[in-house]
mmCIF file of C-alpha atoms in Angstrom:
data_model
loop_
_atom_site.group_PDB
_atom_site.id
_atom_site.type_symbol
_atom_site.label_atom_id
_atom_site.label_comp_id
_atom_site.label_asym_id
_atom_site.label_seq_id
_atom_site.Cartn_x
_atom_site.Cartn_y
_atom_site.Cartn_z
ATOM 1 C CA MET R 1294 0.076 0.206 -0.141
ATOM 2 C CA ALA R 1295 1.484 3.286 -1.045
ATOM 3 C CA ARG R 1296 1.750 6.153 1.557
ATOM 4 C CA LYS R 1297 -0.392 8.921 1.253
ATOM 5 C CA ASN R 1298 1.218 12.382 0.901
ATOM 6 C CA VAL R 1299 -0.197 14.725 3.970
ATOM 7 C CA ARG R 1300 0.245 18.256 4.582
ATOM 8 C CA PRO R 1301 2.502 18.419 7.757
ATOM 9 C CA PRO R 1302 2.286 20.955 10.414
ATOM 10 C CA ASN R 1303 3.605 24.413 9.545
ATOM 11 C CA LEU R 1304 6.422 23.784 11.914
ATOM 12 C CA VAL R 1305 8.140 20.350 12.690
ATOM 13 C CA TYR R 1306 11.036 19.591 14.952
ATOM 14 C CA HIS R 1307 14.190 17.486 14.470
ATOM 15 C CA ALA R 1308 16.254 16.463 17.468
ATOM 16 C CA THR R 1309 20.099 15.729 17.040
ATOM 17 C CA ALA R 1310 23.370 15.317 19.053
ATOM 18 C CA GLN R 1311 25.326 18.389 19.792
ATOM 19 C CA CYS R 1312 28.089 17.214 17.593
ATOM 20 C CA ASN R 1313 25.959 17.480 14.333
ATOM 21 C CA GLU R 1314 25.035 21.075 14.973
ATOM 22 C CA GLU R 1315 27.255 22.786 12.790
ATOM 23 C CA SER R 1316 27.290 20.496 9.882
ATOM 24 C CA ILE R 1317 23.538 20.811 9.943
ATOM 25 C CA LYS R 1318 23.516 24.732 10.153
ATOM 26 C CA GLU R 1319 25.856 24.438 7.091
ATOM 27 C CA LYS R 1320 24.714 21.544 5.044
ATOM 28 C CA GLY R 1321 20.927 21.248 6.200
ATOM 29 C CA LEU R 1322 19.145 18.041 7.459
ATOM 30 C CA LEU R 1323 20.489 15.200 5.162
ATOM 31 C CA PRO R 1324 18.468 11.907 4.627
ATOM 32 C CA PHE R 1325 19.037 8.878 6.991
ATOM 33 C CA PHE R 1326 17.893 5.624 5.317
ATOM 34 C CA GLY R 1327 16.549 7.491 2.491
ATOM 35 C CA ASP R 1328 14.376 10.100 4.768
ATOM 36 C CA VAL R 1329 14.687 12.800 7.173
ATOM 37 C CA TYR R 1330 12.709 12.449 10.309
ATOM 38 C CA ALA R 1331 10.946 15.154 12.230
ATOM 39 C CA ALA R 1332 8.156 15.205 15.025
ATOM 40 C CA SER R 1333 5.076 17.414 15.670
ATOM 41 C CA SER R 1334 6.509 19.150 18.857
ATOM 42 C CA PRO R 1335 10.183 19.723 20.452
ATOM 43 C CA GLN R 1336 8.864 17.796 23.244
ATOM 44 C CA ASP R 1337 8.100 14.594 21.019
ATOM 45 C CA ALA R 1338 11.469 15.004 19.173
ATOM 46 C CA LEU R 1339 13.284 14.725 22.497
ATOM 47 C CA THR R 1340 10.890 11.703 23.586
ATOM 48 C CA PHE R 1341 12.013 9.884 20.379
ATOM 49 C CA MET R 1342 15.555 10.594 20.803
ATOM 50 C CA GLY R 1343 16.682 12.214 23.914
ATOM 51 C CA MET R 1344 18.611 9.663 25.772
ATOM 52 C CA ARG R 1345 20.097 8.059 22.631
ATOM 53 C CA LEU R 1346 21.706 11.545 21.840
ATOM 54 C CA PHE R 1347 23.277 12.378 25.162
ATOM 55 C CA HIS R 1348 25.481 9.232 25.085
ATOM 56 C CA HIS R 1349 26.334 7.787 21.677
ATOM 57 C CA LEU R 1350 29.021 6.314 19.913
ATOM 58 C CA HIS R 1351 31.715 7.898 18.001
ATOM 59 C CA VAL R 1352 34.323 6.345 15.666
ATOM 60 C CA ASP R 1353 37.056 9.201 15.602
ATOM 61 C CA GLY R 1354 40.404 7.624 14.343
ATOM 62 C CA LYS R 1355 41.415 6.222 17.648
ATOM 63 C CA GLU R 1356 43.109 2.926 16.806
ATOM 64 C CA ILE R 1357 44.225 -0.144 18.422
ATOM 65 C CA ASP R 1358 46.432 -2.870 16.951
ATOM 66 C CA CYS R 1359 44.353 -5.567 15.364
ATOM 67 C CA PRO R 1360 43.699 -8.528 17.905
ATOM 68 C CA ASN R 1361 44.667 -10.845 14.736
ATOM 69 C CA GLY R 1362 48.093 -9.604 14.461
ATOM 70 C CA ALA R 1363 50.063 -7.026 12.129
ATOM 71 C CA ALA R 1364 49.091 -6.565 8.508
ATOM 72 C CA HIS R 1365 47.392 -9.381 6.961
ATOM 73 C CA ASP R 1366 44.388 -10.505 5.333
ATOM 74 C CA CYS R 1367 41.442 -9.360 7.950
ATOM 75 C CA THR R 1368 38.072 -8.472 7.641
ATOM 76 C CA LEU R 1369 38.231 -7.004 11.056
ATOM 77 C CA CYS R 1370 41.065 -4.165 10.334
ATOM 78 C CA GLY R 1371 40.852 -4.598 6.471
ATOM 79 C CA GLY R 1372 44.605 -6.000 6.341
ATOM 80 C CA THR R 1373 45.876 -2.609 7.902
ATOM 81 C CA GLY R 1374 46.742 -4.270 11.319
ATOM 82 C CA THR R 1375 44.777 -1.633 13.225
ATOM 83 C CA VAL R 1376 41.258 -1.127 14.404
ATOM 84 C CA SER R 1377 39.213 2.021 14.809
ATOM 85 C CA LEU R 1378 37.484 1.691 17.922
ATOM 86 C CA PRO R 1379 34.341 3.255 18.589
ATOM 87 C CA HIS R 1380 33.822 4.976 21.974
ATOM 88 C CA VAL R 1381 30.939 6.718 24.101
ATOM 89 C CA VAL R 1382 30.647 10.362 23.945
ATOM 90 C CA ASP R 1383 28.821 12.394 26.293
ATOM 91 C CA HIS R 1384 27.301 15.626 25.409
ATOM 92 C CA ASP R 1385 26.382 18.572 27.317
ATOM 93 C CA TYR R 1386 22.724 19.180 25.107
ATOM 94 C CA ILE R 1387 20.889 17.959 22.558
ATOM 95 C CA VAL R 1388 19.877 20.271 19.656
ATOM 96 C CA VAL R 1389 16.517 20.665 18.374
ATOM 97 C CA PHE R 1390 16.046 22.244 15.026
ATOM 98 C CA THR R 1391 12.698 23.942 14.013
ATOM 99 C CA ILE R 1392 11.850 23.468 10.540
ATOM 100 C CA ASP R 1393 9.546 25.526 8.281
ATOM 101 C CA THR R 1394 7.614 23.083 5.999
ATOM 102 C CA SER R 1395 6.658 25.897 3.540
ATOM 103 C CA HIS R 1396 9.804 25.521 1.995
ATOM 104 C CA MET R 1397 9.127 21.757 1.184
ATOM 105 C CA PRO R 1398 5.234 21.182 1.708
ATOM 106 C CA LYS R 1399 5.117 17.940 -0.193
ATOM 107 C CA LYS R 1400 6.469 14.431 0.096
ATOM 108 C CA TRP R 1401 5.737 14.566 4.019
ATOM 109 C CA TYR R 1402 4.087 11.421 5.466
ATOM 110 C CA PRO R 1403 2.988 10.660 8.900
ATOM 111 C CA GLY R 1404 5.734 8.623 10.665
ATOM 112 C CA THR R 1405 5.521 4.782 11.277
ATOM 113 C CA ASP R 1406 9.066 4.524 12.758
ATOM 114 C CA HIS R 1407 7.642 4.934 16.194
ATOM 115 C CA ASN R 1408 4.706 3.350 18.238
ATOM 116 C CA PRO R 1409 2.811 6.266 19.550
ATOM 117 C CA GLU R 1410 1.284 4.294 22.366
ATOM 118 C CA PHE R 1411 4.973 3.268 23.712
ATOM 119 C CA PHE R 1412 5.821 7.235 23.284
ATOM 120 C CA GLY R 1413 2.913 8.684 25.129
ATOM 121 C CA ASN R 1414 1.065 9.579 21.881
ATOM 122 C CA ALA R 1415 4.190 11.499 20.415
ATOM 123 C CA THR R 1416 4.078 11.823 16.519
ATOM 124 C CA SER R 1417 6.304 11.875 13.850
ATOM 125 C CA TRP R 1418 6.955 12.966 10.279
ATOM 126 C CA VAL R 1419 8.963 11.644 7.266
ATOM 127 C CA TYR R 1420 10.208 13.821 4.765
ATOM 128 C CA THR R 1421 11.024 11.818 1.637
ATOM 129 C CA GLY R 1422 12.161 14.737 -0.529
ATOM 130 C CA GLY R 1423 15.922 14.505 0.019
ATOM 131 C CA PRO R 1424 17.923 17.135 2.069
ATOM 132 C CA ILE R 1425 16.041 19.834 4.113
ATOM 133 C CA PRO R 1426 17.935 22.985 3.102
ATOM 134 C CA PRO R 1427 19.251 25.223 5.728
ATOM 135 C CA LYS R 1428 16.912 28.242 4.857
ATOM 136 C CA ALA R 1429 14.037 26.001 6.136
ATOM 137 C CA LEU R 1430 15.734 25.588 9.632
ATOM 138 C CA ILE R 1431 14.349 28.727 11.264
ATOM 139 C CA ASN R 1432 15.116 28.100 15.037
ATOM 140 C CA VAL R 1433 17.713 26.216 17.111
ATOM 141 C CA SER R 1434 17.139 25.061 20.848
ATOM 142 C CA HIS R 1435 19.451 23.334 23.221
ATOM 143 C CA TYR R 1436 18.204 21.148 25.791
ATOM 144 C CA THR R 1437 20.126 20.184 28.951
ATOM 145 C CA PRO R 1438 19.377 16.638 30.794
ATOM 146 C CA ALA R 1439 17.471 18.529 33.152
ATOM 147 C CA GLU R 1440 15.238 20.110 30.691
ATOM 148 C CA GLU R 1441 14.632 16.997 28.834
ATOM 149 C CA ASN R 1442 12.294 15.551 31.607
#
């Protein structure tokens, strides 16, 4: 069954980690798994993503010797002899972007990526039209852990 294009609210909200803020301001919101995800309110965006965004994994070039030894034929290290390790990064705040949907009024669909009953009736939106340009991001808010509750 095909999804039905629905006019979204005039404003929707996208929560992301602190480490993504500058890139999003510069490039806009880029699709993840082909779509951009948003919510009907800042609170809904935080409900979906809050705890996951304060503590998440980064792979930033910290390397260790491959447990399989020096340079060799290995799927773990790709034959380089070193492995980049992910590590948990704690952030000071979560960023919530306000999106003005008038810049891209079509290709929005009600989200089915979250169970509303589990998330306190929070609602999500999916944009399938590619990146959301920086000009559509009309506000940026920062939420600390104390404000998330």
